[in-house]
CSV table of C-alpha atoms in Angstrom, one decimal:
chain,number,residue,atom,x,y,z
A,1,UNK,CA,132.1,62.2,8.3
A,2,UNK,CA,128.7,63.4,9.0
A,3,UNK,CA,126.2,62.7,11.2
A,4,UNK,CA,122.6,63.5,10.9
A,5,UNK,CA,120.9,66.6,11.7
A,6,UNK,CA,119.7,66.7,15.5
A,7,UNK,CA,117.4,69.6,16.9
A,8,UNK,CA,119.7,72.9,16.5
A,9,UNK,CA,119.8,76.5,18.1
A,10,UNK,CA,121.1,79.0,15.1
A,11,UNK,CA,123.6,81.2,16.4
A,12,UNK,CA,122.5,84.7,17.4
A,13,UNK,CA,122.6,86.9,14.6
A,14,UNK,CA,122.1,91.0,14.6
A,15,UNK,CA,118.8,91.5,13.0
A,16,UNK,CA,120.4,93.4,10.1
A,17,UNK,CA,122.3,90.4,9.6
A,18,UNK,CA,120.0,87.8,10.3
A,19,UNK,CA,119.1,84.7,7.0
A,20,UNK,CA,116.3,85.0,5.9
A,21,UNK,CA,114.0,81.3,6.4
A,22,UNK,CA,114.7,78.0,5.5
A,23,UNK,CA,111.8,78.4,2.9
A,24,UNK,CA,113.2,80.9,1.2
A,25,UNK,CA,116.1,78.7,-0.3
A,26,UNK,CA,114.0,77.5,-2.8
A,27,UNK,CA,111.5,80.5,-4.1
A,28,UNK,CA,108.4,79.4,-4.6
A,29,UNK,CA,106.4,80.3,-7.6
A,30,UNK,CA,103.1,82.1,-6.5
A,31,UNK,CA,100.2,79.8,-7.2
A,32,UNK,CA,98.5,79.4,-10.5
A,33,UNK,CA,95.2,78.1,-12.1
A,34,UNK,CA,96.8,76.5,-15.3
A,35,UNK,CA,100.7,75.8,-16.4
A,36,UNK,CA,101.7,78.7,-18.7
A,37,UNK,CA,101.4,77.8,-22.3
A,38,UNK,CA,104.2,76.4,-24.1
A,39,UNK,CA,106.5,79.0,-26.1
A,40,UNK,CA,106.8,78.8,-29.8
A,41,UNK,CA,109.8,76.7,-29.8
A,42,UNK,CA,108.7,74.3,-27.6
A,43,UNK,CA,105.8,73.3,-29.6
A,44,UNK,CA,107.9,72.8,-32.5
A,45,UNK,CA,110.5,70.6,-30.6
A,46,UNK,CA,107.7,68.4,-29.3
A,47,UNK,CA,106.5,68.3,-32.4
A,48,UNK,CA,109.5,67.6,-33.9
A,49,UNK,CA,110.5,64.7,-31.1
A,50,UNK,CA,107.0,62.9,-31.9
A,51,UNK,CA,108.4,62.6,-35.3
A,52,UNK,CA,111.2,61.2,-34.5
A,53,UNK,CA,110.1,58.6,-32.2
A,54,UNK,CA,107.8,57.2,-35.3
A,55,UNK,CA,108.9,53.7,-36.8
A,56,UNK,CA,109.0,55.6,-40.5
A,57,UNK,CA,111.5,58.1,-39.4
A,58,UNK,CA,113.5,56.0,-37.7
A,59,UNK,CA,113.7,53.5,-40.6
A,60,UNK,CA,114.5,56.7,-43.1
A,61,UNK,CA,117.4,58.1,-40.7
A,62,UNK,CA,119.1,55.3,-40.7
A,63,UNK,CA,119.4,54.9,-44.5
A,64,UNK,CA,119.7,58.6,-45.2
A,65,UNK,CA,123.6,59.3,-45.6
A,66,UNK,CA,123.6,62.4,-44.0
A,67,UNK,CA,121.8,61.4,-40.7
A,68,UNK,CA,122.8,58.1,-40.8
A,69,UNK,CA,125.7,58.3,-38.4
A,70,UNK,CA,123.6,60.7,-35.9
A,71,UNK,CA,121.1,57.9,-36.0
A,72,UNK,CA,123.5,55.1,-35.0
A,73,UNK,CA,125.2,57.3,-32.5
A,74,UNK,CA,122.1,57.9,-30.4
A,75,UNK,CA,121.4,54.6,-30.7
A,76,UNK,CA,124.6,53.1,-29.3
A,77,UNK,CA,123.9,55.5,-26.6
A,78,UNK,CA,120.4,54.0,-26.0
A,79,UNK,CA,121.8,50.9,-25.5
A,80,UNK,CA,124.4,51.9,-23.2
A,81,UNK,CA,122.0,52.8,-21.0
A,82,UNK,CA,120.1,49.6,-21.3
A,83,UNK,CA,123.5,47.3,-20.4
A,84,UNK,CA,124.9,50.3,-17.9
A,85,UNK,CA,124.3,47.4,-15.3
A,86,UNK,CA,126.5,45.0,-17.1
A,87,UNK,CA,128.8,47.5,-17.6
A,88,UNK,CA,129.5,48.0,-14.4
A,89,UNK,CA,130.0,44.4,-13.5
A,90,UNK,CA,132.3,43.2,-15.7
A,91,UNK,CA,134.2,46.3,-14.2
A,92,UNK,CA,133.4,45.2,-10.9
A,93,UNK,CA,134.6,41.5,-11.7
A,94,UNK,CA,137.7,43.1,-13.1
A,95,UNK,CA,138.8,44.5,-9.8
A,96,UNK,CA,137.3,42.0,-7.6
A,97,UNK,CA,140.1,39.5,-9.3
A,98,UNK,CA,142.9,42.1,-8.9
A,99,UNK,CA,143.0,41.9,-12.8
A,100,UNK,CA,144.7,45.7,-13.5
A,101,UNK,CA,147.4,45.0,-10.6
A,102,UNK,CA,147.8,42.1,-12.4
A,103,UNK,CA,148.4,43.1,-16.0
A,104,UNK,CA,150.4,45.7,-14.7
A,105,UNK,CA,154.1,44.1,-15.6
A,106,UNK,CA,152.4,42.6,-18.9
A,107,UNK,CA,150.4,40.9,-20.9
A,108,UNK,CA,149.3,37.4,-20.2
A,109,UNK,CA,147.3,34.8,-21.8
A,110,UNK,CA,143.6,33.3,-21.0
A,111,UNK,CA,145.4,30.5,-19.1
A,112,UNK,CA,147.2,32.5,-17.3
A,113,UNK,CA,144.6,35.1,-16.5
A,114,UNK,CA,142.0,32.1,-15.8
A,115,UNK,CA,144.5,30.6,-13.5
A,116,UNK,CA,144.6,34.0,-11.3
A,117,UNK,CA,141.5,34.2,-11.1
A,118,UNK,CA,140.5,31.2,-10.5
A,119,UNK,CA,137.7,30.4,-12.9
A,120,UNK,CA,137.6,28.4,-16.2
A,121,UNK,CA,139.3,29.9,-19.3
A,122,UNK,CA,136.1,29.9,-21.1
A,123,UNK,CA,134.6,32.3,-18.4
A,124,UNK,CA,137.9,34.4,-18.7
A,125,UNK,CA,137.5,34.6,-22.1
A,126,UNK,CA,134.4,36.1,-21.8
A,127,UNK,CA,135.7,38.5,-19.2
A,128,UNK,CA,138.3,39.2,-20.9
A,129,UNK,CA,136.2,40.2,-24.0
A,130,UNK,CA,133.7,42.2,-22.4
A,131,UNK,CA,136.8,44.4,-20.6
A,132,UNK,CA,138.3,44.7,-24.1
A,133,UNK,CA,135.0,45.8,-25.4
A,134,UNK,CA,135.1,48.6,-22.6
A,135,UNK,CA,138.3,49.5,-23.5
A,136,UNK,CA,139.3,48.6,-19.7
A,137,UNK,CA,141.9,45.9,-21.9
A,138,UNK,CA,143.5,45.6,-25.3
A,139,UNK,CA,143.9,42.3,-27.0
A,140,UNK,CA,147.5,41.9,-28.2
A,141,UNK,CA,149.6,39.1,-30.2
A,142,UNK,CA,149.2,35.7,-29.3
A,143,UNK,CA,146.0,35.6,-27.7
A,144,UNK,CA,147.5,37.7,-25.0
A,145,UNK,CA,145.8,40.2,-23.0
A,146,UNK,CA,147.2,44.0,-21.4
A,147,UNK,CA,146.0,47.5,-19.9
A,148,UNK,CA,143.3,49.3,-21.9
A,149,UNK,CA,143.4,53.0,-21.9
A,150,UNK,CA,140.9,52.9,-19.2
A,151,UNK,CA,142.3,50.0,-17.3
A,152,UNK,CA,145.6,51.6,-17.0
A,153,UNK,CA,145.0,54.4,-14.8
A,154,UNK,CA,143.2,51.9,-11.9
A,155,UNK,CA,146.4,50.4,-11.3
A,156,UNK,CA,147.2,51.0,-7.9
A,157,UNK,CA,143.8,53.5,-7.3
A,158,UNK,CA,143.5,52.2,-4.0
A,159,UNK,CA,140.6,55.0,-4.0
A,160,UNK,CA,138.7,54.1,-7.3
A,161,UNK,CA,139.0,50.5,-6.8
A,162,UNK,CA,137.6,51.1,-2.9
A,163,UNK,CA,134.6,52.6,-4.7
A,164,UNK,CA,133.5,50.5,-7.7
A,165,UNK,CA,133.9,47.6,-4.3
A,166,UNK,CA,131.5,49.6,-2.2
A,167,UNK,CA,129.3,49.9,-4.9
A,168,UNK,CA,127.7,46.0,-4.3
A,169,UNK,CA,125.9,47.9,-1.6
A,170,UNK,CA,124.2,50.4,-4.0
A,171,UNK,CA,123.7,48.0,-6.9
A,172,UNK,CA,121.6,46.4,-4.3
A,173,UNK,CA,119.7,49.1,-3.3
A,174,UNK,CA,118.9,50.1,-6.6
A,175,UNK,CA,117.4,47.0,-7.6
A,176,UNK,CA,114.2,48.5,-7.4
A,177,UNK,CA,114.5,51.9,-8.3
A,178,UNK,CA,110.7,52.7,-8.0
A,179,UNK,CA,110.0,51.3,-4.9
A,180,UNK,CA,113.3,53.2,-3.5
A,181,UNK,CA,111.5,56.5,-5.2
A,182,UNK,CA,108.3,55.8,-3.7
A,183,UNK,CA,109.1,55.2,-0.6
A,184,UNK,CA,112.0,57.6,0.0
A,185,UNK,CA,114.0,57.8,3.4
A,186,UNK,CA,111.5,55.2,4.8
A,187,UNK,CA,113.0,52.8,3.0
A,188,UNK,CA,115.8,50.8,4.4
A,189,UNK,CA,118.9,49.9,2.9
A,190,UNK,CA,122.4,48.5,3.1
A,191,UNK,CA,124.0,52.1,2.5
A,192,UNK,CA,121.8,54.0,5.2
A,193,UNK,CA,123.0,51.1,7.3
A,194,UNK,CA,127.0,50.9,5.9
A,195,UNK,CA,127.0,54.8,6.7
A,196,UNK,CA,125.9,54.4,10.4
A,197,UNK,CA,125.3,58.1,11.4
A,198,UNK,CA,122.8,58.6,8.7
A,199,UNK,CA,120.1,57.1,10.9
A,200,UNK,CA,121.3,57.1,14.5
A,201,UNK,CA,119.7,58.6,16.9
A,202,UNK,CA,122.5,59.8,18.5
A,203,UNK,CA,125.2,60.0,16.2
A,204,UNK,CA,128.2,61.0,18.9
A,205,UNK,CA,127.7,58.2,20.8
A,206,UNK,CA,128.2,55.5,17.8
A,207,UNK,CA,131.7,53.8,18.5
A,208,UNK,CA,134.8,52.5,16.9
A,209,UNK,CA,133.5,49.4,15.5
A,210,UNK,CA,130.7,51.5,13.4
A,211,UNK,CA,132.9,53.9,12.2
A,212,UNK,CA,135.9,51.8,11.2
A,213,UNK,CA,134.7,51.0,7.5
A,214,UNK,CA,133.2,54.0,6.4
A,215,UNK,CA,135.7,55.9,7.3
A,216,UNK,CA,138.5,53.7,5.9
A,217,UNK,CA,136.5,54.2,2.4
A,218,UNK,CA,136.3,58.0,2.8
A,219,UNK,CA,139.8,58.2,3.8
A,220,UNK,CA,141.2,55.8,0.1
A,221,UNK,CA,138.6,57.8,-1.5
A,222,UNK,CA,139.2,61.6,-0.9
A,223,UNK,CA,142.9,62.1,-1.7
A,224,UNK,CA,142.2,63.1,-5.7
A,225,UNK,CA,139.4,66.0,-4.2
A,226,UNK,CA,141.6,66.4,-1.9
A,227,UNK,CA,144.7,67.7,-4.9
A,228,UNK,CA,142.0,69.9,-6.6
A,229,UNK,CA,141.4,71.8,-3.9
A,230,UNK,CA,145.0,71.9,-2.5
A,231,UNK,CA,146.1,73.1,-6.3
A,232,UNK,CA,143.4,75.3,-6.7
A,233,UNK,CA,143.2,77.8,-3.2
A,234,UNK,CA,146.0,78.4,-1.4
A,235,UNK,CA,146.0,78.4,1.8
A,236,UNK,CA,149.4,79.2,3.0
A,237,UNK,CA,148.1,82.9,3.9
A,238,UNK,CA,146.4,81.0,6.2
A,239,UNK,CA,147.2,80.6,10.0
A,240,UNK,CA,144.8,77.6,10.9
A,241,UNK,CA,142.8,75.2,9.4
A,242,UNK,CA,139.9,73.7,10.6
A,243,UNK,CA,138.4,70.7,8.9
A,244,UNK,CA,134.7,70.3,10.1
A,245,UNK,CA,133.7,66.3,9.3
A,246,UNK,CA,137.2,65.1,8.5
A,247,UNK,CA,137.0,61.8,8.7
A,248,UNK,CA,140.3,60.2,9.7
A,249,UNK,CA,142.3,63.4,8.8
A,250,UNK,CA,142.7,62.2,4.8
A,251,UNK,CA,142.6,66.1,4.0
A,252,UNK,CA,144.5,67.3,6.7
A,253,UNK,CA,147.7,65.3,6.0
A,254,UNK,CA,147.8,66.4,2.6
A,255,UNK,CA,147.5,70.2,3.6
A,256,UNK,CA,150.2,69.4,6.2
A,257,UNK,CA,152.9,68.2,4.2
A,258,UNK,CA,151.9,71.0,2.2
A,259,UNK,CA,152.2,73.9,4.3
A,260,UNK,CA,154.2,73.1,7.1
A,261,UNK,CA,153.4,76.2,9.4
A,262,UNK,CA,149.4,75.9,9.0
A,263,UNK,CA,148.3,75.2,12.5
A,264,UNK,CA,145.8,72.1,11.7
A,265,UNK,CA,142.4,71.4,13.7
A,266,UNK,CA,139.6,68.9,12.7
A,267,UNK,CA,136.2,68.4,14.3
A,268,UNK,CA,134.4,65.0,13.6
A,269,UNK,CA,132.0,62.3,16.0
A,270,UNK,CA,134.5,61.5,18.7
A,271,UNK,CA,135.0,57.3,17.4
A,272,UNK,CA,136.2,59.0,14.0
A,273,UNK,CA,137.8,62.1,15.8
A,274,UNK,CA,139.8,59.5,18.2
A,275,UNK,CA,141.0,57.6,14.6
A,276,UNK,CA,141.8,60.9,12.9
A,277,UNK,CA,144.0,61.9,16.2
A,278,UNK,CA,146.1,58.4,16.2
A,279,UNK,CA,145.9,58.6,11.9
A,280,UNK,CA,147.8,62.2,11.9
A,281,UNK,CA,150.1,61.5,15.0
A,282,UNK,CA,151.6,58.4,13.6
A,283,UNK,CA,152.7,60.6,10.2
A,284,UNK,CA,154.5,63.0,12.3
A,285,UNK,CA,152.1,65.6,12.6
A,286,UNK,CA,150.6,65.2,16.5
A,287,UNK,CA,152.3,68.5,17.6
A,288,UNK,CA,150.5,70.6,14.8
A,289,UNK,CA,147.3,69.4,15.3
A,290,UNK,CA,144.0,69.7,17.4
A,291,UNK,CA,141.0,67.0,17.0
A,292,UNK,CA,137.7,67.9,18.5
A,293,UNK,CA,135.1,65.2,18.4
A,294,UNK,CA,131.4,66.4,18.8
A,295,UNK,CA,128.4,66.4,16.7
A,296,UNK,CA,128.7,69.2,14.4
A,297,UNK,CA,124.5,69.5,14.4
A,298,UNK,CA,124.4,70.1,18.1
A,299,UNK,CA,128.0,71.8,19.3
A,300,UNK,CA,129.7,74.4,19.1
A,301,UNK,CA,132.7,74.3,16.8
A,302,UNK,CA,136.0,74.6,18.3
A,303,UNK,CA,137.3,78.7,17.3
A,304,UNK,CA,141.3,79.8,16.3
A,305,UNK,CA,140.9,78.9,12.8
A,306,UNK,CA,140.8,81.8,10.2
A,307,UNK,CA,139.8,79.2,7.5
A,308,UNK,CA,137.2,76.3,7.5
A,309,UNK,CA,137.0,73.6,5.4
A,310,UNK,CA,133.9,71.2,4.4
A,311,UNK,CA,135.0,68.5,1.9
A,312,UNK,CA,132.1,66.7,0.4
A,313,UNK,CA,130.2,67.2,3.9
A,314,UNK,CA,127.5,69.1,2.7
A,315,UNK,CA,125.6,66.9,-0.1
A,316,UNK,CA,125.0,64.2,2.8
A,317,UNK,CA,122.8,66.2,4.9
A,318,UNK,CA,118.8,68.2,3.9
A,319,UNK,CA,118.8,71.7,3.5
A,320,UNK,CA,118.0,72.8,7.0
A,321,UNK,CA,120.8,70.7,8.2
A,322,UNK,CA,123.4,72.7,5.9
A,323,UNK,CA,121.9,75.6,6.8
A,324,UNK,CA,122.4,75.6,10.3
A,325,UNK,CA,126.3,74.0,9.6
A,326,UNK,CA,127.2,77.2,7.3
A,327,UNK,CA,125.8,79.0,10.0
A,328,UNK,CA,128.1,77.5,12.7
A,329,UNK,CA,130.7,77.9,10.7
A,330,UNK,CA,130.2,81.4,10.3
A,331,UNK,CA,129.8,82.0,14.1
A,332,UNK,CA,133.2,79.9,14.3
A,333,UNK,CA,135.3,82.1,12.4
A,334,UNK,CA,137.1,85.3,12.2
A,335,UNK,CA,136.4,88.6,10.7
A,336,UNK,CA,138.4,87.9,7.7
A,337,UNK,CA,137.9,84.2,7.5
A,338,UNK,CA,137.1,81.7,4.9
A,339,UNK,CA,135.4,78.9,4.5
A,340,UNK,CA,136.0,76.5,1.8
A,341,UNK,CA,133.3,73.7,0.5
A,342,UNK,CA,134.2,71.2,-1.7
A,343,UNK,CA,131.6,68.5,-3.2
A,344,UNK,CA,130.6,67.3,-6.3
A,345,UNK,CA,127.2,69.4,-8.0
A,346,UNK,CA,124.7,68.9,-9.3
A,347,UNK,CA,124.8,70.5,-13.2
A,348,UNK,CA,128.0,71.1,-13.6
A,349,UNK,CA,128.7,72.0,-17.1
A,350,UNK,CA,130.0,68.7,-18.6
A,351,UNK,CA,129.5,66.8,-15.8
A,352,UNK,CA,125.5,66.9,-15.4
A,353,UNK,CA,125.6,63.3,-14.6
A,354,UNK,CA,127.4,63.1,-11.8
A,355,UNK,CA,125.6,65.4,-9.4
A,356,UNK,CA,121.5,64.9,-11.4
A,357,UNK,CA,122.1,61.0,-12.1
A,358,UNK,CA,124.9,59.6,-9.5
A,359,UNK,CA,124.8,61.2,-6.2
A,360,UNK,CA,121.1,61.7,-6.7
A,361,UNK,CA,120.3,58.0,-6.4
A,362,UNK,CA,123.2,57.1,-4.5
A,363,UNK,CA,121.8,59.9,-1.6
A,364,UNK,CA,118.2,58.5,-2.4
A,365,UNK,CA,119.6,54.8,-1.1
A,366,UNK,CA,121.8,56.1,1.3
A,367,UNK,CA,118.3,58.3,3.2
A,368,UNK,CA,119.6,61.6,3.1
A,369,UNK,CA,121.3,64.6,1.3
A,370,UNK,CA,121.5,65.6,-2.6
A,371,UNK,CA,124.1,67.1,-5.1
A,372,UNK,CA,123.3,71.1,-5.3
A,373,UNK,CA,123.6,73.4,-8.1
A,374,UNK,CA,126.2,76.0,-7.3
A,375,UNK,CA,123.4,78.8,-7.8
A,376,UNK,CA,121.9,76.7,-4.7
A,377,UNK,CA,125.0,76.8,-2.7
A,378,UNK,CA,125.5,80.6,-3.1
A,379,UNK,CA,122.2,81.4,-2.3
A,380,UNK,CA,122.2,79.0,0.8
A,381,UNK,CA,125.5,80.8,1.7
A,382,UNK,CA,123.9,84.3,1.4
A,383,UNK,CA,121.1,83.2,3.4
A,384,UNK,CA,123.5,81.9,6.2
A,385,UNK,CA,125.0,85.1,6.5
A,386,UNK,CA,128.2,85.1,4.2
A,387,UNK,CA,128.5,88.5,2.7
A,388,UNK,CA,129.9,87.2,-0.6
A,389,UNK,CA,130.8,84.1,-2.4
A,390,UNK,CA,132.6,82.9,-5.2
A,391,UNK,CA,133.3,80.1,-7.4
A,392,UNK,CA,136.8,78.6,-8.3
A,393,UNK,CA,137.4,76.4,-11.3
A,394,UNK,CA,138.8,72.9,-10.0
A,395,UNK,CA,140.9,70.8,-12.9
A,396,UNK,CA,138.5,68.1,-12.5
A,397,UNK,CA,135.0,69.4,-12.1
A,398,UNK,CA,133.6,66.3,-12.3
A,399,UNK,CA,134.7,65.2,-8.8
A,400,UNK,CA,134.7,68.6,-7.4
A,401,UNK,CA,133.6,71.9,-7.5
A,402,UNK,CA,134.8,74.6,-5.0
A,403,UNK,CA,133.9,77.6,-3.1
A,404,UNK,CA,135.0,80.6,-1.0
A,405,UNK,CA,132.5,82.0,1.3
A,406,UNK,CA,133.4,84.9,3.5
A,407,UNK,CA,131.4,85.6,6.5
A,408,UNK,CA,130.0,89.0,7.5
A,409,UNK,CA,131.2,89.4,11.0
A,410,UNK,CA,132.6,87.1,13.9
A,411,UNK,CA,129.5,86.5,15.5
A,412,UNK,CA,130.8,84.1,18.7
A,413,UNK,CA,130.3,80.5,19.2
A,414,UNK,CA,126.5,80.6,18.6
């Protein structure tokens, strides 16, 4: 969980080894009188785009047998993204009914399906077609109805089906898209308000009852990021583990059932600190583990650990706040120590939509953060005073990407 950023003091830091400024994340380009002029290609491809976005050569691709099917293609895609919206609610209805659960010992009929939930069979059979469309159902013999290839693996996703629930927040928010862009952070919205430390003013002080739902969602959520991370580092040449914004301890069970020597330590606001103790003491794990509640903008984090872990922390908060973190995190560990992030990015090969499209809007509503690029996360690294970094592939990119940073010295408490 992670609260917003507060006024800091950045850890002292030997002048050889001291980041550079906050502005120099992002070079600037020095200031010119006129945009450079476009290259040789790019005037043909805009050329070659106005072309295609006449009537006449829209008309003659589609007849044209060999750019026929490229033409259809795109435009299937066009309309996907015109009916996204609709997509997503006839999966959202789908869950909302408990349909996948449902159809999970077999297929059943309109009447039966319209019976569980508990609207007329003409409205089922519309949902039932749109799902099959989607490939979330397949139509079988007898007017029945079973899993899909893509409604099969939601069964039992307590942490997908979590998700597309949460999402009636953001479908709200996003209603108006423009007026969201225009008036950025200022604007307010039922995710800045669902994720409660975004905008408090003292985030460490917010209690229990403000905590309890977010961090029930972040908890169902994180076990699959949780497995790539787990499968892809290993950490049992590790001593101790401290998880900085751990939520309820989600991650931290996993790596303790794991490894069962790692020594365990997580640091979150106290309400979702307090949950994470009781959370991890009731699965057996209270005499291996520390929790440390605190606000990780404005304390100290808790030394022992020789490795660190932030798990889709960072993309919440603005640059200047993850500066100062990594740079915590730094002062926290060991000569020898390693911190591992793991978030979703922004352009990640294969996945550009996740991090440029997704959490770019999603952030927008919620009032702060953004997906990075992983050239952005190593530079931000190097300029919090990690000597090196590295990249390591994840089997699902799409959900996370991960990295080893390794600090230049033990530098205290800062």
């Amino acid at each position: 969980m992670n609260p917003p950023e507060q006024a800091l003091s950045a850890p002292t830091v030997p002048a050889a080894d001291r980041p550079r400024a906050t502005a120099d994340l992002v070079p600037v380009a020095p200031a010119t009188d006129r945009a450079p002029a476009p290259s040789w290609f790019e005037r043909v491809r805009d050329r070659w785009y106005k072309l295609v976005a006449t009537d006449e050569f829209q008309r003659w691709s589609a007849r044209f047998p060999l750019t026929a099917p490229i033409t259809r293609y795109r435009s299937r895609k066009v309309f996907d993204l015109v009916s996204g919206f609709v997509y997503t609610q006839t999966l959202y209805a789908c869950v909302e009914i408990d349909l996948f659960d449902y159809l999970s010992d077999g297929a059943r009929t309109i009447e039966e399906i319209a019976h569980h939930g508990e609207m007329p069979i003409a409205s089922a059979e519309r949902l039932l077609n749109a799902a099959t469309s989607l490939r979330l159902l397949i139509k079988r013999r007898h007017g029945r109805y079973g899993l899909g290839p893509l409604g099969a693996p939601l069964v039992g996703n307590v942490g997908v089906t979590a998700l597309i629930r949460h999402h009636k927040m953001a479908y709200h928010d996003l209603a108006d898209p423009v007026s969201l862009l225009r008036q950025g952070s200022d604007f307010r919205t039922e995710l800045s308000r669902y994720w409660s430390y975004a905008d408090a003013p003292r985030p460490q002080a917010i209690d229990d009852s403000r905590v309890a739902a977010y961090s029930e969602i972040m908890a169902a959520t994180l076990p699959p990021v949780a497995h790539d991370v787990l499968d892809a580092y290993d950490l049992s040449k590790h001593d101790c583990l401290l998880d900085v914004g751990g939520g309820e301890g989600a991650f931290l069970s996993l790596v303790g059932a794991r490894h069962a020597r790692l020594q365990l330590q997580l640091f979150d606001l106290p309400a979702v600190a307090s949950r994470a103790r009781t959370r991890l003491e009731q699965i057996g794990l209270g005499d291996r583990v520390q929790c440390f509640g605190g606000n990780f903008h404005a304390d100290s984090l808790p030394t022992g650990a020789d490795v660190c872990s932030l798990v889709r922390v960072l993309l919440d908060h603005d640059d200047l706040s993850v500066l100062r973190l990594l740079q915590r995190v730094r002062a926290a560990l060991p000569k020898g120590g390693v911190l591992l992030i793991a978030e979703a990015l922004a352009g990640a090969k294969g996945a550009e939509t996740v991090g440029d499209a997704y959490f770019s809007f999603y952030l927008m509503a919620m009032g702060k953060g953004r997906a990075r690029r992983a050239s952005e996360l190593h530079q931000m690294l190097q300029t919090a005073g990690f000597r090196r970094s590295r990249e390591l592939p994840t089997r699902f990119p799409i959900q996370t990407g991960l990295f080893l940073g390794y600090p230049i010295s033990n530098l205290g408490n800062g």
